[in-house]
Short mmCIF file of C-alpha atoms in Angstrom, two decimals:
data_model
loop_
_atom_site.label_atom_id
_atom_site.label_comp_id
_atom_site.label_asym_id
_atom_site.label_seq_id
_atom_site.Cartn_x
_atom_site.Cartn_y
_atom_site.Cartn_z
CA UNK A 1 112.84 98.12 89.23
CA UNK A 2 109.53 99.62 90.27
CA UNK A 3 108.21 100.02 93.71
CA UNK A 4 105.99 96.91 93.82
CA UNK A 5 108.88 94.77 92.46
CA UNK A 6 111.25 96.18 95.18
CA UNK A 7 108.63 95.56 97.87
CA UNK A 8 108.18 91.93 96.90
CA UNK A 9 112.03 91.39 96.75
CA UNK A 10 112.37 92.90 100.20
CA UNK A 11 109.70 90.61 101.63
CA UNK A 12 111.29 87.55 100.07
CA UNK A 13 114.76 88.51 101.32
CA UNK A 14 113.51 89.00 104.91
CA UNK A 15 111.58 85.64 104.81
CA UNK A 16 114.82 83.96 103.34
CA UNK A 17 113.01 82.72 100.28
CA UNK A 18 114.87 84.88 97.71
CA UNK A 19 117.08 83.16 95.05
CA UNK A 20 120.84 83.94 95.12
CA UNK A 21 120.29 86.43 92.15
CA UNK A 22 117.32 88.19 94.05
CA UNK A 23 119.58 88.39 97.16
CA UNK A 24 122.36 90.12 95.01
CA UNK A 25 119.84 92.52 93.79
CA UNK A 26 118.56 93.53 97.29
CA UNK A 27 122.18 93.65 98.66
CA UNK A 28 123.22 95.94 95.79
CA UNK A 29 120.23 98.00 96.31
CA UNK A 30 120.99 98.37 99.90
CA UNK A 31 124.58 99.34 99.34
CA UNK A 32 123.51 102.18 97.05
CA UNK A 33 120.91 103.48 99.66
CA UNK A 34 123.46 103.24 102.51
CA UNK A 35 125.86 105.38 100.64
CA UNK A 36 123.17 108.04 99.71
CA UNK A 37 121.89 110.90 101.77
CA UNK A 38 118.51 112.26 101.71
CA UNK A 39 117.91 115.39 99.46
CA UNK A 40 116.05 117.02 102.36
CA UNK A 41 116.44 117.41 105.90
CA UNK A 42 113.78 115.19 107.52
CA UNK A 43 113.44 114.34 111.17
CA UNK A 44 111.92 110.98 110.15
CA UNK A 45 115.19 109.94 108.37
CA UNK A 46 117.14 110.29 111.56
CA UNK A 47 114.55 108.47 113.61
CA UNK A 48 114.72 105.78 111.09
CA UNK A 49 118.59 105.53 111.36
CA UNK A 50 118.30 105.42 115.17
CA UNK A 51 115.79 102.61 115.14
CA UNK A 52 117.84 100.63 112.59
CA UNK A 53 120.89 101.10 114.95
CA UNK A 54 119.11 99.78 117.84
CA UNK A 55 117.70 96.75 115.82
CA UNK A 56 121.13 95.99 114.64
CA UNK A 57 122.43 96.08 118.23
CA UNK A 58 119.58 93.76 119.42
CA UNK A 59 120.19 91.20 116.47
CA UNK A 60 123.96 91.19 116.99
CA UNK A 61 123.45 90.57 120.75
CA UNK A 62 120.96 87.75 120.19
CA UNK A 63 122.95 86.16 117.28
CA UNK A 64 126.46 86.26 118.73
CA UNK A 65 128.88 84.04 116.83
CA UNK A 66 132.63 83.46 116.85
CA UNK A 67 134.54 85.94 114.75
CA UNK A 68 134.96 84.89 111.18
CA UNK A 69 136.68 86.14 107.93
CA UNK A 70 133.32 87.08 106.62
CA UNK A 71 132.46 89.15 109.69
CA UNK A 72 131.93 92.09 107.55
CA UNK A 73 129.53 90.43 105.29
CA UNK A 74 127.65 88.88 108.31
CA UNK A 75 127.30 92.51 109.72
CA UNK A 76 126.04 93.83 106.65
CA UNK A 77 123.51 91.12 106.28
CA UNK A 78 122.19 91.52 109.86
CA UNK A 79 122.05 95.36 109.22
CA UNK A 80 120.29 94.93 106.06
CA UNK A 81 117.65 92.72 107.68
CA UNK A 82 117.00 95.20 110.35
CA UNK A 83 116.88 97.90 107.76
CA UNK A 84 114.39 96.07 105.81
CA UNK A 85 112.13 95.40 108.93
CA UNK A 86 112.21 99.13 109.43
CA UNK A 87 111.56 100.16 105.76
CA UNK A 88 108.40 98.02 105.99
CA UNK A 89 107.18 99.86 109.09
CA UNK A 90 107.78 103.27 107.49
CA UNK A 91 106.80 102.47 103.96
CA UNK A 92 109.12 101.83 100.90
CA UNK A 93 107.86 104.98 99.30
CA UNK A 94 109.96 106.80 101.81
CA UNK A 95 113.07 105.66 99.88
CA UNK A 96 111.75 106.83 96.59
CA UNK A 97 111.07 110.29 98.10
CA UNK A 98 114.57 110.72 99.66
CA UNK A 99 116.86 108.98 97.28
CA UNK A 100 119.24 111.07 95.15
CA UNK A 101 120.48 108.62 92.62
CA UNK A 102 117.43 108.59 90.41
CA UNK A 103 117.53 109.91 86.88
CA UNK A 104 113.78 110.09 86.52
CA UNK A 105 113.42 113.80 87.02
CA UNK A 106 114.13 116.03 84.14
CA UNK A 107 115.17 119.79 84.75
CA UNK A 108 113.48 120.67 81.45
CA UNK A 109 110.05 119.84 83.02
CA UNK A 110 110.26 123.01 84.87
CA UNK A 111 110.47 126.54 83.15
CA UNK A 112 113.58 128.53 83.90
CA UNK A 113 111.17 131.60 84.68
CA UNK A 114 109.13 129.52 87.14
CA UNK A 115 109.76 130.43 90.84
CA UNK A 116 106.57 129.23 92.62
CA UNK A 117 107.40 129.36 96.38
CA UNK A 118 105.52 127.37 99.01
CA UNK A 119 102.67 128.90 101.15
CA UNK A 120 102.91 130.55 104.56
CA UNK A 121 101.40 132.52 107.20
CA UNK A 122 98.87 134.50 105.11
CA UNK A 123 95.31 135.53 106.08
CA UNK A 124 92.69 138.29 106.12
CA UNK A 125 90.75 139.32 109.14
CA UNK A 126 87.37 140.72 108.50
CA UNK A 127 85.98 142.87 111.45
CA UNK A 128 82.44 143.53 112.43
CA UNK A 129 82.23 146.84 110.72
CA UNK A 130 83.26 145.32 107.27
CA UNK A 131 86.87 146.71 107.57
CA UNK A 132 89.73 144.24 106.67
CA UNK A 133 93.04 143.66 107.97
CA UNK A 134 95.78 141.81 105.91
CA UNK A 135 97.43 139.83 108.68
CA UNK A 136 100.75 139.01 107.04
CA UNK A 137 101.17 142.85 106.36
CA UNK A 138 100.03 144.01 109.84
CA UNK A 139 102.52 145.31 112.53
CA UNK A 140 102.94 143.14 115.67
CA UNK A 141 100.98 144.18 118.74
CA UNK A 142 97.45 145.31 119.07
CA UNK A 143 95.77 145.57 115.69
CA UNK A 144 92.16 146.19 116.64
CA UNK A 145 89.57 146.48 119.23
CA UNK A 146 86.01 144.90 119.11
CA UNK A 147 83.31 144.83 121.79
CA UNK A 148 84.69 143.35 124.89
CA UNK A 149 87.90 142.35 123.45
CA UNK A 150 91.38 143.37 122.14
CA UNK A 151 93.00 141.67 119.09
CA UNK A 152 96.71 141.30 119.10
CA UNK A 153 99.25 139.85 116.56
CA UNK A 154 102.28 138.16 118.21
CA UNK A 155 105.70 138.16 116.68
CA UNK A 156 105.33 134.50 115.57
CA UNK A 157 102.31 135.50 113.64
CA UNK A 158 99.51 134.25 115.75
CA UNK A 159 96.30 136.05 116.13
CA UNK A 160 94.93 136.34 119.83
CA UNK A 161 91.64 137.57 121.15
CA UNK A 162 91.79 138.66 124.68
CA UNK A 163 88.71 139.39 126.96
CA UNK A 164 88.64 142.95 128.24
CA UNK A 165 85.08 143.46 130.11
CA UNK A 166 81.46 142.84 129.74
CA UNK A 167 80.59 146.52 129.29
CA UNK A 168 80.28 146.36 125.51
CA UNK A 169 79.29 142.87 124.85
CA UNK A 170 75.46 142.94 124.88
CA UNK A 171 75.32 142.76 120.98
CA UNK A 172 77.08 139.89 119.33
CA UNK A 173 79.67 140.95 116.81
CA UNK A 174 81.33 138.41 114.36
CA UNK A 175 84.60 138.34 112.98
CA UNK A 176 85.99 136.11 110.17
CA UNK A 177 89.54 134.99 109.34
CA UNK A 178 90.23 133.68 105.85
CA UNK A 179 93.30 132.08 104.29
CA UNK A 180 93.79 132.18 100.46
CA UNK A 181 95.34 129.50 98.43
CA UNK A 182 98.94 129.38 99.52
CA UNK A 183 98.11 130.60 103.06
CA UNK A 184 97.74 129.18 106.56
CA UNK A 185 97.09 130.75 110.05
CA UNK A 186 96.84 130.05 113.78
CA UNK A 187 94.61 132.10 116.10
CA UNK A 188 93.46 131.78 119.51
CA UNK A 189 89.79 132.58 120.31
CA UNK A 190 88.65 134.56 123.41
CA UNK A 191 87.78 131.35 125.22
CA UNK A 192 91.43 129.87 124.75
CA UNK A 193 90.34 127.71 121.96
CA UNK A 194 93.20 127.18 119.34
CA UNK A 195 92.44 127.12 115.67
CA UNK A 196 94.69 126.30 112.78
CA UNK A 197 93.43 127.14 109.23
CA UNK A 198 94.98 125.33 106.17
CA UNK A 199 95.07 126.96 102.77
CA UNK A 200 91.71 128.35 101.35
CA UNK A 201 89.79 127.95 104.53
CA UNK A 202 87.95 130.22 106.92
CA UNK A 203 86.46 130.52 110.40
CA UNK A 204 83.66 132.75 111.40
CA UNK A 205 83.17 133.38 115.18
CA UNK A 206 81.63 135.87 117.63
CA UNK A 207 84.26 138.14 119.35
CA UNK A 208 82.74 137.17 122.69
CA UNK A 209 80.80 133.89 123.08
CA UNK A 210 77.15 133.81 124.31
CA UNK A 211 76.20 132.82 127.83
CA UNK A 212 75.17 129.13 127.16
CA UNK A 213 77.15 128.09 123.99
CA UNK A 214 80.21 128.88 121.68
CA UNK A 215 79.24 128.62 117.93
CA UNK A 216 81.61 128.94 115.02
CA UNK A 217 81.38 128.34 111.29
CA UNK A 218 84.25 126.84 109.13
CA UNK A 219 85.18 126.17 105.58
CA UNK A 220 88.07 124.36 104.09
CA UNK A 221 90.24 122.42 106.52
CA UNK A 222 90.58 123.42 110.09
CA UNK A 223 92.30 121.92 113.14
CA UNK A 224 90.70 122.85 116.68
CA UNK A 225 91.88 122.30 120.08
CA UNK A 226 88.82 123.38 122.09
CA UNK A 227 89.06 124.74 125.58
CA UNK A 228 86.99 122.58 127.98
CA UNK A 229 83.72 124.29 129.44
CA UNK A 230 80.78 122.02 130.24
CA UNK A 231 78.45 124.89 130.75
CA UNK A 232 79.25 126.17 127.27
CA UNK A 233 79.34 123.39 124.71
CA UNK A 234 81.19 124.36 121.53
CA UNK A 235 79.44 123.92 118.09
CA UNK A 236 81.22 123.93 114.70
CA UNK A 237 79.00 124.30 111.56
CA UNK A 238 80.08 123.33 108.09
CA UNK A 239 78.14 123.47 104.90
CA UNK A 240 77.25 119.73 105.50
CA UNK A 241 77.02 119.20 109.29
CA UNK A 242 77.05 120.35 112.80
CA UNK A 243 79.64 119.17 115.24
CA UNK A 244 78.92 119.52 119.18
CA UNK A 245 82.11 119.52 121.38
CA UNK A 246 82.72 119.89 125.09
CA UNK A 247 86.47 120.12 125.02
CA UNK A 248 88.55 118.16 122.46
CA UNK A 249 91.07 117.98 119.58
CA UNK A 250 89.85 117.33 116.09
CA UNK A 251 90.41 118.02 112.44
CA UNK A 252 87.64 118.93 109.95
CA UNK A 253 88.30 118.68 106.11
CA UNK A 254 85.36 120.17 104.53
CA UNK A 255 86.45 121.69 101.08
CA UNK A 256 83.78 121.88 98.70
CA UNK A 257 85.78 120.30 95.96
CA UNK A 258 86.24 117.05 97.98
CA UNK A 259 83.81 114.17 97.62
CA UNK A 260 83.49 113.67 101.41
CA UNK A 261 83.70 115.82 104.44
CA UNK A 262 85.97 114.21 106.81
CA UNK A 263 86.15 114.85 110.66
CA UNK A 264 88.77 113.12 112.46
CA UNK A 265 88.85 113.10 116.20
CA UNK A 266 92.28 112.85 118.20
CA UNK A 267 91.10 113.36 121.62
CA UNK A 268 87.97 113.67 123.71
CA UNK A 269 84.64 113.08 122.08
CA UNK A 270 82.40 114.89 119.61
CA UNK A 271 78.73 114.35 118.30
CA UNK A 272 78.21 115.05 114.54
CA UNK A 273 74.79 115.74 113.11
CA UNK A 274 73.82 115.55 109.34
CA UNK A 275 70.11 115.95 108.77
CA UNK A 276 68.38 113.71 111.23
CA UNK A 277 71.36 111.49 111.58
CA UNK A 278 73.62 111.80 114.74
CA UNK A 279 76.87 110.01 115.35
CA UNK A 280 79.32 110.21 118.40
CA UNK A 281 83.01 109.78 117.58
CA UNK A 282 85.60 108.37 119.90
CA UNK A 283 89.49 109.02 119.60
CA UNK A 284 91.00 107.67 116.38
CA UNK A 285 87.71 107.63 114.48
CA UNK A 286 86.87 109.52 111.30
CA UNK A 287 83.38 110.36 110.22
CA UNK A 288 83.03 110.63 106.39
CA UNK A 289 79.92 112.42 105.14
CA UNK A 290 78.86 112.48 101.40
CA UNK A 291 77.35 115.51 100.00
CA UNK A 292 74.66 113.48 98.60
CA UNK A 293 73.15 111.72 101.58
CA UNK A 294 72.82 111.84 105.29
CA UNK A 295 74.82 108.69 105.94
CA UNK A 296 77.80 109.00 108.31
CA UNK A 297 80.43 106.45 107.74
CA UNK A 298 83.05 105.75 110.36
CA UNK A 299 86.66 104.76 109.78
CA UNK A 300 89.30 103.78 112.19
CA UNK A 301 92.51 105.92 111.88
CA UNK A 302 95.76 104.37 112.96
CA UNK A 303 98.29 107.23 112.14
CA UNK A 304 96.62 110.46 113.56
CA UNK A 305 99.86 112.33 112.67
CA UNK A 306 99.10 111.82 109.09
CA UNK A 307 95.76 113.59 109.52
CA UNK A 308 97.38 116.82 110.98
CA UNK A 309 100.62 116.55 108.96
CA UNK A 310 99.66 119.90 107.14
CA UNK A 311 99.63 121.73 110.50
CA UNK A 312 103.05 120.40 111.20
CA UNK A 313 104.60 121.43 107.93
CA UNK A 314 104.28 118.29 105.77
CA UNK A 315 102.00 116.82 103.02
CA UNK A 316 101.30 113.22 104.03
CA UNK A 317 99.61 110.96 101.68
CA UNK A 318 97.99 107.54 102.72
CA UNK A 319 96.79 105.54 99.79
CA UNK A 320 95.60 108.79 98.05
CA UNK A 321 94.39 108.94 94.53
CA UNK A 322 96.33 111.18 92.19
CA UNK A 323 93.65 114.07 91.89
CA UNK A 324 93.52 114.18 95.76
CA UNK A 325 97.36 114.71 95.88
CA UNK A 326 97.22 117.32 93.26
CA UNK A 327 94.34 119.15 94.89
CA UNK A 328 96.39 119.54 98.21
CA UNK A 329 99.26 120.77 96.18
CA UNK A 330 97.23 123.20 94.13
CA UNK A 331 95.76 124.94 97.24
CA UNK A 332 99.18 125.16 98.99
CA UNK A 333 101.15 126.54 96.14
CA UNK A 334 98.19 128.58 94.68
CA UNK A 335 98.59 126.89 91.28
CA UNK A 336 96.26 125.41 88.69
CA UNK A 337 96.51 121.73 87.79
CA UNK A 338 95.55 120.00 84.49
CA UNK A 339 96.01 116.42 83.30
CA UNK A 340 97.66 115.29 80.04
CA UNK A 341 96.31 111.77 79.12
CA UNK A 342 94.43 109.10 81.19
CA UNK A 343 94.62 109.54 84.94
CA UNK A 344 96.23 106.16 86.37
CA UNK A 345 94.09 104.27 88.89
CA UNK A 346 96.88 104.20 91.51
CA UNK A 347 97.27 105.12 95.24
CA UNK A 348 100.12 107.17 96.51
CA UNK A 349 101.77 107.22 99.90
CA UNK A 350 104.55 109.26 101.15
CA UNK A 351 105.61 112.19 103.27
CA UNK A 352 106.85 115.70 101.81
CA UNK A 353 107.78 118.94 103.49
CA UNK A 354 105.46 121.74 102.57
CA UNK A 355 108.31 124.29 102.78
CA UNK A 356 110.05 123.35 99.45
CA UNK A 357 109.80 125.20 96.06
CA UNK A 358 107.80 123.70 93.25
CA UNK A 359 110.78 122.41 91.51
CA UNK A 360 111.99 120.35 94.48
CA UNK A 361 108.53 119.18 95.10
CA UNK A 362 108.13 117.94 91.38
CA UNK A 363 111.41 116.21 91.79
CA UNK A 364 110.33 114.37 94.96
CA UNK A 365 107.01 113.42 93.53
CA UNK A 366 108.60 111.98 90.45
CA UNK A 367 110.10 109.29 92.70
CA UNK A 368 106.71 108.11 93.72
CA UNK A 369 105.51 107.91 90.05
CA UNK A 370 103.95 111.27 89.59
CA UNK A 371 105.51 113.16 86.70
CA UNK A 372 104.68 116.91 86.31
CA UNK A 373 105.55 119.79 84.03
CA UNK A 374 105.23 123.34 85.35
CA UNK A 375 105.10 126.61 83.55
CA UNK A 376 104.14 129.94 84.79
CA UNK A 377 101.40 129.03 87.37
CA UNK A 378 100.17 125.86 85.79
CA UNK A 379 101.14 122.43 86.63
CA UNK A 380 100.44 119.69 84.04
CA UNK A 381 100.58 116.00 85.21
CA UNK A 382 101.79 113.65 82.73
CA UNK A 383 100.78 110.10 83.75
CA UNK A 384 103.27 107.28 82.73
#
């Protein structure tokens, strides 16, 4: 039974339009799921369990009946209906990612010599004089001085710029932090702005900002929590647009290999400029900008957590096409991806931790209908 068939059966069961045979299939499926623990520790799993429990208590209280011989069956049916309601909320794909009884995954699809680990805190700091600091190799504590600031690496791996004085800040000096494929990093600029870089991304910034503005340049994917300063607006430049900020939280996805640059606002307001076109964003809005035009298309985003899932340690796909999914995986695991056969025109949804090794990731992806073979540093996708 595939995902679409299961989804339809769950809907019919919950609407009480399923045939006796269909009810039996759903109840057998639920009994298997109820006996199965997820293959990964996942906070959402326990959240779901708690929600199901609360839903069951509510339904039992509102549907109280005299005790019968089939009390156990009644409880299971009520529990099942609550579970189905909640599965509909979180997406049936969650079951396919966390179940352990599937025989889809084949260990032979992964070479025994393959040990590709997930990415982690890994970045390079380029100083104003051209010297470089490999941040994941640098010792904790002060690692450099720049005009007017000191640069410190914390025990947790953050990079912090701290203001010293105005004595040596007449000339603007720029630093750049760059993550490779398989890297991410968190830094705090001298004005208190927090910056998170995803894999294969960068930010170029002055060590001390000018008197009337704050300007940075970014590539790849970056999440910023900009400190508020009405006297010094914050500007972010990408290869396609400029974003004006007063103080806000937003995510920019501006990878060159992506068809659209996507800027999503979580809090505050920003103004995006592309050519002669300007667009103000409100919270929960996303601006999509094509490489080939100055049109800025707005989209409402309901699940903001999905946008910054990468910052919180997850891949989260929301109706993503196969190539989009694999590009994210390629960047994080520093692997190359190829395709064997025709690429299916399907959409994929699900949430997967980014801290698992490739073998476990491929196993989880197989439950969503993505089948891969990996050897050395190459992932081959085999659409079925």
